[in-house]
Coordinates of C-alpha atoms in Angstrom, one line a residue:
M281 CA 8.0 -56.5 -0.9
P282 CA 11.2 -57.0 1.3
D283 CA 10.5 -58.6 4.6
A284 CA 12.0 -55.8 6.6
L285 CA 9.5 -53.3 5.3
L286 CA 6.7 -54.6 7.7
I287 CA 8.8 -55.2 10.7
N288 CA 12.3 -56.2 11.8
R289 CA 11.4 -59.9 12.5
R290 CA 14.6 -60.2 14.6
D291 CA 13.3 -57.5 16.8
L292 CA 9.9 -59.2 17.1
D293 CA 11.6 -62.5 18.1
F294 CA 13.8 -60.7 20.6
Q295 CA 10.8 -59.1 22.3
L296 CA 8.7 -62.2 22.4
F297 CA 11.2 -64.9 23.2
E298 CA 14.2 -63.2 24.8
V299 CA 12.6 -60.3 26.8
L300 CA 9.1 -61.5 27.5
Q301 CA 9.9 -65.3 27.4
A302 CA 6.6 -66.1 25.6
E303 CA 7.7 -69.7 25.2
A304 CA 7.2 -70.3 28.9
L305 CA 3.5 -69.7 28.4
A306 CA 3.2 -73.0 26.7
Q307 CA 3.8 -74.6 30.1
R308 CA 0.4 -73.3 31.2
P309 CA -2.6 -75.7 30.8
R310 CA -4.5 -73.4 28.4
H311 CA -1.6 -73.2 26.0
A312 CA -0.2 -76.8 26.5
D313 CA -0.6 -77.7 22.8
H314 CA 1.7 -74.9 21.8
S315 CA 5.4 -74.4 21.7
R316 CA 7.8 -71.9 20.3
E317 CA 7.4 -73.6 16.9
T318 CA 3.6 -73.2 16.9
F319 CA 4.0 -69.5 18.0
A320 CA 6.4 -69.0 15.1
A321 CA 4.1 -70.7 12.7
A322 CA 1.2 -68.4 13.6
L323 CA 3.5 -65.4 13.1
D324 CA 4.7 -66.7 9.8
T325 CA 1.1 -67.2 8.6
A326 CA 0.1 -63.7 9.7
H327 CA 3.2 -62.2 8.1
A328 CA 2.5 -64.0 4.8
I329 CA -1.1 -62.8 4.7
A330 CA -0.2 -59.3 5.8
E331 CA 2.5 -59.1 3.1
E332 CA 0.5 -60.6 0.2
K333 CA -3.0 -59.4 0.9
F334 CA -3.0 -56.2 3.1
A335 CA 0.2 -54.3 2.2
P336 CA -0.3 -54.2 -1.6
H337 CA -3.5 -52.1 -1.4
N338 CA -2.5 -49.8 1.4
R339 CA -1.9 -46.9 -1.0
A340 CA -4.8 -47.8 -3.3
S341 CA -7.3 -47.8 -0.4
D342 CA -5.9 -44.4 0.6
E343 CA -6.2 -42.9 -3.0
H344 CA -9.6 -44.6 -3.6
E345 CA -11.4 -44.2 -0.4
P346 CA -14.9 -45.5 0.2
T347 CA -17.7 -43.6 -1.5
F348 CA -21.4 -43.1 -0.7
E349 CA -23.5 -43.8 -3.8
N350 CA -27.2 -44.2 -3.8
G351 CA -27.3 -45.0 -0.1
R352 CA -24.6 -47.7 -0.4
V353 CA -20.9 -47.8 0.4
R354 CA -18.6 -48.8 -2.4
M355 CA -14.8 -49.5 -2.0
I356 CA -12.0 -51.2 -3.9
P357 CA -12.3 -55.0 -4.1
E358 CA -9.0 -55.7 -2.5
V359 CA -10.3 -54.8 0.9
R360 CA -12.8 -57.7 0.9
E361 CA -10.2 -60.2 -0.5
A362 CA -7.7 -59.3 2.3
L363 CA -10.4 -59.7 5.0
D364 CA -11.6 -63.0 3.4
A365 CA -8.0 -64.3 3.8
Y366 CA -7.7 -63.0 7.3
C367 CA -11.0 -64.7 8.5
A368 CA -10.3 -67.9 6.6
A369 CA -7.0 -68.2 8.5
G370 CA -8.9 -68.1 11.8
L371 CA -7.1 -64.8 12.8
L372 CA -10.2 -63.2 14.2
A373 CA -10.3 -65.5 17.2
P374 CA -6.6 -66.6 17.8
T375 CA -6.9 -66.5 21.6
K376 CA -10.4 -68.1 21.9
D377 CA -11.2 -71.6 22.9
Y378 CA -10.8 -74.3 20.4
A379 CA -14.6 -74.9 20.7
Q380 CA -15.2 -71.4 19.4
G381 CA -13.0 -71.9 16.4
G382 CA -10.0 -70.3 18.2
M383 CA -6.3 -71.3 18.5
Q384 CA -5.9 -70.8 22.3
L385 CA -2.8 -68.7 21.5
P386 CA -1.4 -66.5 24.3
V387 CA -2.5 -62.8 24.0
V388 CA 1.0 -61.6 23.5
V389 CA 1.5 -63.9 20.5
A390 CA -1.9 -62.8 19.1
Q391 CA -0.9 -59.2 19.6
A392 CA 2.3 -59.7 17.7
C393 CA 0.3 -61.3 14.8
S394 CA -2.1 -58.3 14.9
A395 CA 0.8 -55.9 14.8
L396 CA 1.9 -57.3 11.4
F397 CA -1.5 -56.5 9.9
K398 CA -1.5 -53.0 11.4
S399 CA 1.9 -52.4 9.9
A400 CA 0.7 -53.6 6.5
N401 CA -2.6 -51.8 6.3
G402 CA -4.1 -50.3 9.4
A403 CA -7.2 -49.1 7.7
T404 CA -8.3 -52.5 6.4
T405 CA -7.2 -54.2 9.7
S406 CA -9.6 -51.8 11.6
Y407 CA -12.6 -53.8 10.4
V408 CA -11.5 -57.0 12.1
G409 CA -10.0 -55.2 15.1
L410 CA -13.4 -53.6 15.9
T411 CA -15.2 -56.8 15.4
L412 CA -13.1 -58.7 17.9
G413 CA -13.6 -56.0 20.5
N414 CA -17.3 -56.1 19.9
A415 CA -17.4 -59.8 20.3
N416 CA -15.5 -59.7 23.5
V417 CA -18.1 -57.4 25.0
I418 CA -21.0 -59.6 24.0
E419 CA -19.1 -62.7 25.2
R420 CA -18.5 -61.1 28.7
F421 CA -21.8 -59.1 29.2
G422 CA -24.3 -60.5 26.7
S423 CA -27.2 -62.8 27.5
E424 CA -27.1 -66.5 26.4
A425 CA -29.5 -65.6 23.6
Q426 CA -27.3 -62.7 22.4
K427 CA -24.2 -65.0 22.5
G428 CA -26.1 -67.5 20.4
K429 CA -27.1 -65.0 17.8
Y430 CA -24.0 -63.0 17.5
L431 CA -20.8 -64.6 19.0
A432 CA -20.1 -67.4 16.5
A433 CA -21.0 -65.2 13.5
L434 CA -18.6 -62.4 14.8
L435 CA -15.6 -64.7 15.6
S436 CA -15.9 -66.4 12.3
G437 CA -16.1 -63.2 10.4
R438 CA -19.6 -63.8 9.0
F439 CA -20.7 -60.5 10.8
F440 CA -18.5 -57.6 11.5
G441 CA -19.0 -55.2 14.5
T442 CA -18.6 -51.6 15.7
M443 CA -18.9 -49.5 18.8
A444 CA -21.1 -46.5 18.5
L445 CA -20.4 -44.0 21.3
T446 CA -19.8 -40.5 19.9
E447 CA -22.7 -38.1 19.2
P448 CA -22.3 -34.8 17.1
Q449 CA -23.2 -32.6 20.0
A450 CA -21.3 -34.5 22.7
G451 CA -17.9 -35.5 21.3
S452 CA -15.8 -37.1 24.0
S453 CA -18.3 -36.0 26.7
L454 CA -20.3 -39.3 27.1
S455 CA -22.3 -37.8 29.9
D456 CA -24.1 -35.6 27.4
L457 CA -25.3 -38.5 25.2
T458 CA -29.0 -38.1 24.1
T459 CA -29.6 -41.2 22.1
S460 CA -32.7 -42.9 23.6
A461 CA -33.8 -46.5 24.1
T462 CA -37.5 -47.0 24.8
P463 CA -38.6 -50.4 26.2
Q464 CA -41.1 -52.5 24.3
P465 CA -43.5 -55.1 25.5
D466 CA -41.4 -58.0 24.0
G467 CA -38.3 -57.0 26.0
S468 CA -36.5 -55.2 23.1
Y469 CA -35.9 -51.5 22.9
R470 CA -36.5 -48.9 20.2
I471 CA -33.4 -46.8 19.6
K472 CA -33.4 -43.3 18.4
G473 CA -30.6 -40.9 17.8
S474 CA -27.4 -40.1 15.9
K475 CA -23.8 -41.3 16.2
I476 CA -20.8 -39.7 14.4
F477 CA -17.2 -40.8 13.6
I478 CA -18.3 -44.5 13.7
S479 CA -15.4 -46.4 12.2
A480 CA -16.5 -49.3 9.9
G481 CA -20.1 -48.2 10.6
D482 CA -21.4 -49.2 7.2
H483 CA -20.2 -51.3 4.3
E484 CA -21.0 -54.5 2.3
L485 CA -17.9 -56.4 3.3
R486 CA -20.0 -58.9 5.4
E487 CA -23.6 -59.9 5.5
N488 CA -24.3 -58.0 8.7
I489 CA -22.9 -55.4 11.0
V490 CA -23.6 -55.5 14.8
H491 CA -23.4 -52.1 16.4
L492 CA -22.8 -51.7 20.2
V493 CA -24.7 -48.5 20.9
L494 CA -24.7 -46.4 24.0
A495 CA -28.2 -44.9 24.8
R496 CA -30.5 -43.8 27.7
I497 CA -33.5 -45.5 28.9
P498 CA -36.3 -43.0 29.8
G499 CA -36.0 -42.1 33.5
A500 CA -32.3 -42.9 33.7
P501 CA -30.1 -41.0 36.0
P502 CA -28.3 -38.0 34.4
G503 CA -24.7 -38.2 33.3
V504 CA -22.7 -41.3 32.7
K505 CA -24.6 -43.2 35.4
G506 CA -27.6 -43.3 33.2
I507 CA -26.0 -44.8 30.1
S508 CA -27.0 -48.4 28.9
L509 CA -25.5 -50.5 26.2
F510 CA -27.5 -52.2 23.3
T511 CA -26.8 -54.5 20.4
V512 CA -28.3 -52.9 17.2
P513 CA -27.7 -55.0 14.1
K514 CA -27.9 -53.7 10.6
F515 CA -30.2 -56.6 9.7
R516 CA -32.2 -58.1 12.5
V517 CA -31.1 -61.6 13.5
H518 CA -33.4 -64.6 14.3
A519 CA -32.7 -66.8 17.3
D520 CA -31.1 -69.4 15.0
G521 CA -28.6 -66.8 13.6
S522 CA -30.4 -66.3 10.2
L523 CA -31.0 -62.8 9.0
G524 CA -34.3 -61.0 9.2
L525 CA -35.5 -57.6 7.9
R526 CA -33.3 -54.6 7.6
N527 CA -33.2 -52.6 10.8
D528 CA -33.9 -48.9 11.0
V529 CA -30.2 -48.0 10.9
T530 CA -29.4 -45.4 8.2
L531 CA -26.1 -44.3 6.8
A532 CA -26.4 -40.6 6.8
G533 CA -23.0 -39.9 5.3
L534 CA -19.3 -40.7 5.2
I535 CA -16.7 -38.5 6.9
H536 CA -13.4 -37.9 5.0
K537 CA -10.4 -37.9 7.3
A538 CA -6.7 -37.0 6.8
G539 CA -5.7 -40.6 7.3
W540 CA -7.2 -44.1 7.6
R541 CA -9.0 -43.3 4.3
G542 CA -9.7 -47.0 3.6
T543 CA -11.9 -47.3 6.7
T544 CA -15.4 -46.1 6.4
S545 CA -16.0 -43.3 8.9
T546 CA -19.7 -42.8 9.2
L547 CA -22.6 -40.7 10.5
L548 CA -25.3 -43.1 11.5
S549 CA -28.9 -42.4 12.2
F550 CA -30.9 -44.8 14.4
G551 CA -34.7 -44.9 14.3
D552 CA -35.6 -42.4 11.5
Q553 CA -38.7 -44.5 11.0
D554 CA -39.2 -45.2 14.7
D555 CA -38.4 -48.8 14.0
C556 CA -34.8 -49.4 15.1
E557 CA -34.7 -52.5 17.3
G558 CA -32.0 -53.0 19.9
E559 CA -31.4 -55.4 22.8
L560 CA -30.0 -54.4 26.2
V561 CA -26.5 -55.8 27.0
G562 CA -25.9 -56.4 30.7
Q563 CA -27.8 -54.4 33.3
P564 CA -29.7 -51.1 32.7
H565 CA -27.5 -48.0 33.4
Q566 CA -24.3 -50.1 33.3
G567 CA -23.5 -49.5 29.7
L568 CA -20.4 -47.5 30.2
A569 CA -18.8 -50.1 32.4
C570 CA -19.6 -52.8 29.8
M571 CA -18.2 -50.6 27.0
F572 CA -15.1 -49.8 28.9
H573 CA -14.1 -53.4 28.4
M574 CA -14.0 -52.8 24.6
M575 CA -12.7 -49.3 25.0
N576 CA -9.6 -50.4 27.1
E577 CA -8.9 -53.1 24.5
A578 CA -9.3 -50.5 21.8
R579 CA -6.9 -48.1 23.6
I580 CA -4.2 -50.7 23.7
G581 CA -5.0 -51.5 20.0
V582 CA -4.7 -47.8 19.1
G583 CA -1.3 -47.7 20.8
M584 CA -0.1 -50.7 18.9
G585 CA -1.4 -49.2 15.7
A586 CA 0.5 -46.0 16.3
V587 CA 3.6 -48.1 17.0
M588 CA 3.4 -50.0 13.7
Y589 CA 2.8 -46.8 11.6
G590 CA 5.9 -45.4 13.2
Y591 CA 7.8 -48.7 12.7
R592 CA 6.9 -48.7 9.0
G593 CA 8.1 -45.1 8.6
Y594 CA 11.3 -45.9 10.4
L595 CA 12.1 -49.0 8.2
A596 CA 11.2 -47.0 5.0
S597 CA 13.4 -44.1 6.0
L598 CA 16.2 -46.5 7.0
Q599 CA 16.1 -48.2 3.6
Y600 CA 16.0 -44.8 1.8
A601 CA 18.9 -43.5 3.9
R602 CA 21.0 -46.5 2.9
E603 CA 20.2 -46.2 -0.8
R604 CA 20.1 -42.5 -1.4
L605 CA 23.5 -41.0 -2.3
Q606 CA 23.7 -37.3 -1.3
G607 CA 26.3 -35.0 0.0
R608 CA 29.7 -35.5 1.5
P609 CA 31.1 -35.6 5.1
P610 CA 32.0 -32.2 6.6
A611 CA 35.7 -33.1 6.4
A612 CA 35.5 -33.9 2.7
K613 CA 36.8 -30.7 0.9
D614 CA 37.0 -32.2 -2.6
P615 CA 33.9 -31.5 -4.6
L616 CA 34.8 -34.3 -7.1
Q617 CA 34.7 -36.9 -4.3
P618 CA 31.7 -39.1 -4.9
P619 CA 28.6 -38.5 -2.7
V620 CA 27.9 -40.8 0.3
S621 CA 24.7 -42.5 1.3
L622 CA 22.5 -40.4 3.6
V623 CA 23.1 -42.8 6.5
A624 CA 26.7 -41.7 6.5
H625 CA 25.7 -38.3 7.8
A626 CA 25.6 -37.9 11.6
D627 CA 22.4 -35.9 11.6
V628 CA 20.6 -38.5 9.6
R629 CA 21.8 -41.2 12.0
R630 CA 20.5 -39.0 14.8
M631 CA 17.0 -39.0 13.3
L632 CA 17.1 -42.8 12.6
L633 CA 18.3 -43.4 16.1
A634 CA 15.5 -41.3 17.5
Q635 CA 13.0 -43.3 15.4
K636 CA 14.4 -46.6 16.6
A637 CA 14.3 -45.6 20.2
Y638 CA 10.7 -44.4 19.9
V639 CA 9.3 -47.4 17.9
E640 CA 11.1 -50.2 19.4
G641 CA 10.6 -48.9 22.9
A642 CA 6.9 -48.5 22.3
F643 CA 6.7 -51.9 20.6
A644 CA 8.2 -53.4 23.8
L645 CA 5.6 -51.6 25.9
G646 CA 2.7 -52.8 23.8
L647 CA 3.8 -56.4 23.9
Y648 CA 4.5 -56.1 27.6
A649 CA 0.8 -55.0 28.0
A650 CA -0.3 -58.0 26.1
R651 CA 1.8 -60.2 28.3
L652 CA 0.1 -58.7 31.3
V653 CA -3.2 -59.8 29.9
D654 CA -1.8 -63.3 29.7
E655 CA -0.7 -63.1 33.3
Q656 CA -4.1 -61.8 34.3
R657 CA -5.8 -64.7 32.6
T658 CA -3.5 -67.6 33.2
G659 CA -1.1 -66.6 36.0
T660 CA 0.0 -69.3 38.3
S661 CA -1.4 -67.6 41.4
E662 CA -4.4 -65.5 42.3
A663 CA -1.9 -62.7 43.5
A664 CA 0.0 -62.8 40.2
R665 CA -3.3 -62.5 38.2
A666 CA -4.5 -59.6 40.4
E667 CA -1.2 -57.7 40.1
A668 CA -1.2 -58.1 36.4
G669 CA -4.6 -56.5 36.2
V670 CA -3.6 -53.6 38.4
L671 CA -0.5 -52.9 36.3
L672 CA -2.4 -53.1 33.0
D673 CA -5.0 -50.7 34.2
L674 CA -2.3 -48.2 35.2
L675 CA -0.4 -48.5 32.1
T676 CA -3.3 -48.4 29.6
P677 CA -3.3 -44.6 29.2
I678 CA 0.5 -44.7 28.5
V679 CA 0.1 -47.6 26.1
K680 CA -2.4 -45.5 24.1
S681 CA -0.9 -42.1 24.4
W682 CA 2.8 -42.4 24.3
P683 CA 3.1 -44.1 20.9
S684 CA 0.4 -41.9 19.4
Q685 CA 2.7 -38.9 20.2
W686 CA 6.2 -40.1 19.9
C687 CA 5.8 -42.7 17.0
L688 CA 4.0 -39.8 15.2
E689 CA 7.3 -37.9 15.8
A690 CA 9.1 -40.9 14.3
N691 CA 6.9 -40.5 11.2
S692 CA 7.8 -36.8 11.0
L693 CA 11.5 -37.7 11.2
A694 CA 11.0 -40.3 8.5
I695 CA 9.6 -37.6 6.2
Q696 CA 12.5 -35.3 7.0
I697 CA 15.1 -38.0 6.1
H698 CA 13.4 -38.3 2.7
G699 CA 13.8 -34.6 2.2
G700 CA 11.5 -33.1 -0.4
Y701 CA 10.5 -36.5 -1.6
G702 CA 9.1 -37.2 1.8
Y703 CA 6.0 -35.2 1.4
T704 CA 5.2 -36.4 -2.1
R705 CA 3.0 -39.4 -2.7
E706 CA 5.7 -41.2 -4.6
Y707 CA 7.0 -42.4 -1.2
P708 CA 4.8 -43.9 1.5
V709 CA 6.1 -41.9 4.5
E710 CA 3.6 -39.1 4.1
Q711 CA 0.7 -41.5 4.3
F712 CA 2.1 -43.2 7.4
W713 CA 2.2 -39.7 9.1
R714 CA -1.4 -38.9 8.0
D715 CA -2.7 -42.3 9.1
N716 CA -0.9 -42.1 12.5
R717 CA -2.1 -38.5 13.2
L718 CA -5.6 -39.9 13.9
N719 CA -4.3 -42.0 16.8
M720 CA -3.7 -38.9 19.0
I721 CA -7.5 -38.6 19.0
H722 CA -8.7 -42.2 18.6
E723 CA -10.2 -43.6 21.9
G724 CA -9.5 -40.4 23.8
T725 CA -7.1 -37.5 23.4
H726 CA -4.0 -37.0 25.4
G727 CA -5.9 -34.8 27.8
I728 CA -8.5 -37.5 28.4
Q729 CA -5.8 -40.2 29.0
A730 CA -4.0 -37.7 31.3
L731 CA -7.0 -37.1 33.4
D732 CA -7.5 -40.9 33.7
L733 CA -3.9 -41.4 34.7
L734 CA -3.4 -38.7 37.2
G735 CA -7.0 -38.2 38.3
R736 CA -7.7 -41.9 38.9
K737 CA -5.1 -44.6 38.1
A738 CA -2.0 -43.2 39.7
V739 CA -3.6 -42.3 43.0
A740 CA -6.3 -45.0 43.4
Q741 CA -6.1 -47.0 46.7
Q742 CA -3.4 -44.6 48.1
G743 CA -1.3 -45.1 44.9
A744 CA -1.2 -49.0 45.1
A745 CA -0.8 -49.4 41.3
T746 CA 2.0 -46.9 41.2
A747 CA 3.8 -48.6 44.0
L748 CA 3.4 -51.9 42.2
L749 CA 4.9 -50.5 39.0
G750 CA 7.7 -49.0 41.1
R751 CA 8.5 -52.4 42.5
E752 CA 8.7 -53.9 38.9
L753 CA 10.8 -50.9 37.7
L754 CA 13.2 -51.0 40.6
S755 CA 13.7 -54.7 40.1
T756 CA 15.0 -53.9 36.6
V757 CA 17.2 -51.2 38.1
E758 CA 18.8 -53.8 40.3
Q759 CA 19.5 -56.1 37.4
A760 CA 21.0 -53.3 35.4
R761 CA 23.1 -52.0 38.3
A762 CA 25.0 -55.4 38.3
R763 CA 26.1 -54.7 34.7
P764 CA 28.9 -52.1 34.3
A765 CA 27.7 -51.0 30.9
L766 CA 24.2 -50.3 32.3
A767 CA 24.9 -49.0 35.8
A768 CA 24.6 -45.3 34.9
H769 CA 21.3 -46.0 33.2
A770 CA 20.1 -47.8 36.4
E771 CA 20.9 -44.8 38.5
A772 CA 19.2 -42.4 36.0
L773 CA 16.0 -44.5 36.0
Q774 CA 15.9 -44.7 39.8
A775 CA 16.3 -41.0 40.0
A776 CA 13.6 -40.4 37.3
W777 CA 11.2 -42.7 39.3
G778 CA 12.0 -40.6 42.4
E779 CA 10.8 -37.6 40.5
V780 CA 7.5 -39.2 39.6
Q781 CA 7.0 -40.1 43.3
A782 CA 7.9 -36.6 44.4
T783 CA 5.4 -35.0 42.0
L784 CA 2.6 -37.4 43.1
A785 CA 3.4 -36.5 46.7
V786 CA 2.5 -32.9 45.8
L787 CA -0.4 -33.5 43.3
A788 CA -2.3 -36.4 45.0
P789 CA -3.3 -34.3 48.2
L790 CA -4.2 -31.3 45.9
L791 CA -6.6 -33.5 43.9
R792 CA -8.8 -33.7 47.1
S793 CA -8.8 -30.0 47.8
D794 CA -8.4 -28.3 44.3
G795 CA -8.9 -30.8 41.5
D796 CA -8.9 -28.1 38.8
R797 CA -5.5 -26.9 39.8
A798 CA -4.0 -30.4 40.4
L799 CA -5.2 -31.6 36.9
A800 CA -4.5 -28.4 34.9
N801 CA -1.2 -29.8 33.7
A802 CA -2.1 -33.4 33.7
S803 CA -0.9 -33.9 30.1
V804 CA 2.6 -32.9 31.1
F805 CA 2.4 -35.5 33.9
L806 CA 1.3 -38.1 31.4
E807 CA 4.2 -37.3 29.1
A808 CA 6.8 -37.4 32.0
F809 CA 5.4 -40.6 33.4
G810 CA 5.3 -42.1 29.9
H811 CA 9.0 -41.2 29.2
T812 CA 9.9 -42.9 32.5
V813 CA 8.0 -46.0 31.6
L814 CA 9.6 -46.1 28.2
A815 CA 13.1 -45.7 29.8
W816 CA 12.1 -48.8 31.8
T817 CA 11.2 -50.8 28.6
W818 CA 14.6 -49.8 27.2
L819 CA 16.5 -50.9 30.2
R820 CA 14.6 -54.2 30.3
Q821 CA 15.8 -54.8 26.7
A822 CA 19.3 -53.6 27.4
V823 CA 19.7 -56.0 30.3
V824 CA 18.9 -58.9 27.9
A825 CA 21.0 -57.6 25.1
D826 CA 24.0 -56.9 27.3
G827 CA 23.8 -60.5 28.6
A828 CA 23.4 -62.0 25.2
L829 CA 26.1 -60.0 23.4
A830 CA 29.1 -62.0 24.6
S831 CA 27.6 -65.2 23.3
A832 CA 26.0 -63.9 20.0
A833 CA 26.0 -66.7 17.5
T834 CA 26.6 -64.5 14.4
P835 CA 28.0 -61.2 13.6
Q836 CA 24.5 -60.1 12.6
D837 CA 23.3 -61.1 16.1
A838 CA 26.1 -59.0 17.7
D839 CA 25.2 -56.0 15.6
F840 CA 21.5 -56.4 16.6
Y841 CA 22.4 -56.5 20.4
R842 CA 24.7 -53.5 19.9
G843 CA 22.0 -51.6 18.2
K844 CA 19.7 -52.3 21.2
L845 CA 22.3 -51.0 23.7
Q846 CA 23.0 -47.9 21.6
A847 CA 19.2 -47.1 21.3
C848 CA 18.9 -47.5 25.1
R849 CA 21.9 -45.2 25.6
W850 CA 20.4 -42.6 23.3
F851 CA 17.0 -42.7 25.1
F852 CA 18.7 -42.3 28.5
Q853 CA 21.0 -39.4 27.2
W854 CA 18.4 -37.5 25.2
E855 CA 15.0 -38.4 26.2
L856 CA 14.8 -39.3 29.9
P857 CA 16.4 -36.0 31.0
R858 CA 13.4 -34.1 29.6
T859 CA 11.4 -35.3 32.5
A860 CA 13.2 -33.5 35.4
P861 CA 12.2 -30.0 34.3
Q862 CA 8.7 -31.2 33.6
H863 CA 8.4 -32.5 37.2
A864 CA 9.8 -29.3 38.5
L865 CA 7.2 -27.3 36.7
L866 CA 4.4 -29.7 37.8
R867 CA 5.4 -29.4 41.5
S868 CA 5.6 -25.6 41.2
L869 CA 1.8 -25.7 40.5
D870 CA 2.2 -23.1 37.8
D871 CA -1.3 -22.0 36.7
S872 CA -0.3 -20.2 33.4
A873 CA -2.9 -22.2 31.5
L874 CA -5.5 -22.5 34.3
A875 CA -5.5 -18.7 34.9
M876 CA -5.6 -17.8 31.2
Q877 CA -9.0 -16.1 30.3
D878 CA -11.0 -16.6 27.1
A879 CA -11.0 -12.9 26.4
W880 CA -7.2 -12.7 26.5
F881 CA -6.7 -15.0 23.5

């Protein structure tokens, strides 16, 4: 498989080392053993395994999805082979301490490695992504006994993990969960209830599966304040880590989705025989706070997954447009003139440029979020660490939702470029679209992310997080204003940020007096805010590209930098202007949707 089909490695290196300056992280004590060379070696290893073990069965796992036979899950053997190679390379714990079997890599480098696997085969990668999130929750909130039983097994890939939140009757409304957890004399709990849409909820890829389950202890307060978190293993685990008897966790059925067909999506039943043992994680009634640690990681992971599906589609359609000969330029009047490649047509270049702007801009955002995690953990001052955490919290709804909307649009454009072949299974772009469509719902819909952004994050502490983002954004504006080629973009971004501030000045006070009206169009605010943030990521890239262009070492490097500048120009000309009318509508407090009545549909 050609290298470029997983990612444009030149873009990856540009983002990491030129824009985010990841090499500087090696100067921090935690990463002192590392250098740009070791970072590149980790990326090379990940790329090789993704290319050789994950990508080849991406189509096969889609066409031969897991089946439920005689109470057991069966799947193609290539899935286990790929995951064996992943775990053997230590890629489940790249950021962890050496003592835990980790590599102490910066999070931004680990996220770049993970992106390669998501590009190659998102369905197979989901098993290890969920496992790492599960391990992180146990590491942070679990007891010493729980860490001893589970942590090493999860980080080595001996066990895999899940998170079990959603229930059939509740959907995204976690306050309506009914799964119960009854305390036992030995300190354990008996879990009883059902969970649905549990990704990787059952399989035989590893010797055990550790579920993190949200449930209610009898007498708990109603709503989300009464939810607790429990470890519920498929097989009970002794204190020394060895396996005991099968726990009372039953696979009730598999769910068959449009995409991610290689990932088991399950309906699980806990306690059918009244013998499902669980252990409390953290304090009673604090389960949602514990689980949000995993959910926020998962939201960023979903966003990066959406980016990489879009990226794969972009590269596939670019390759197709260069190879496919079809049609002639409008000025060509001679029908005997040979056809030209699709990329020679302006409308095809428009669709390719839109894809490039969406996926490379979103890729920059996802890696920036990972770089914020590094700053939060190893920043050189307490203030820097705190500010990174505030920015990450604000941007998480954007990191999740913007790529899952606009990189899906990139997938749609990739199909369009392929023409009639695009929606056939002889070409991969239709699968990329199907797989990516799930990300609009994974870890919370746009509506849920929008409520989080507008109802909480953007206005918390009198808008402190938004003000901090504005400071960072306007710093980039000042850098760009000093460059003639970028000065107009700088003015446009400053104006767009002014629109965000003006809208918040109207909506923030309304949240206190009429929350329903203020939040009725929150999804439009999410989109406008997200487009402004993406314009910022493009201007950050453009500042670096403009500075590097004059000293480009090769013609290929010069073309790369010009491509960045052109994609930035396109985003500022065609995408950022969308936001002004959106803000005007938001500030008008139009209630078309809010006032609509059920009977009128």
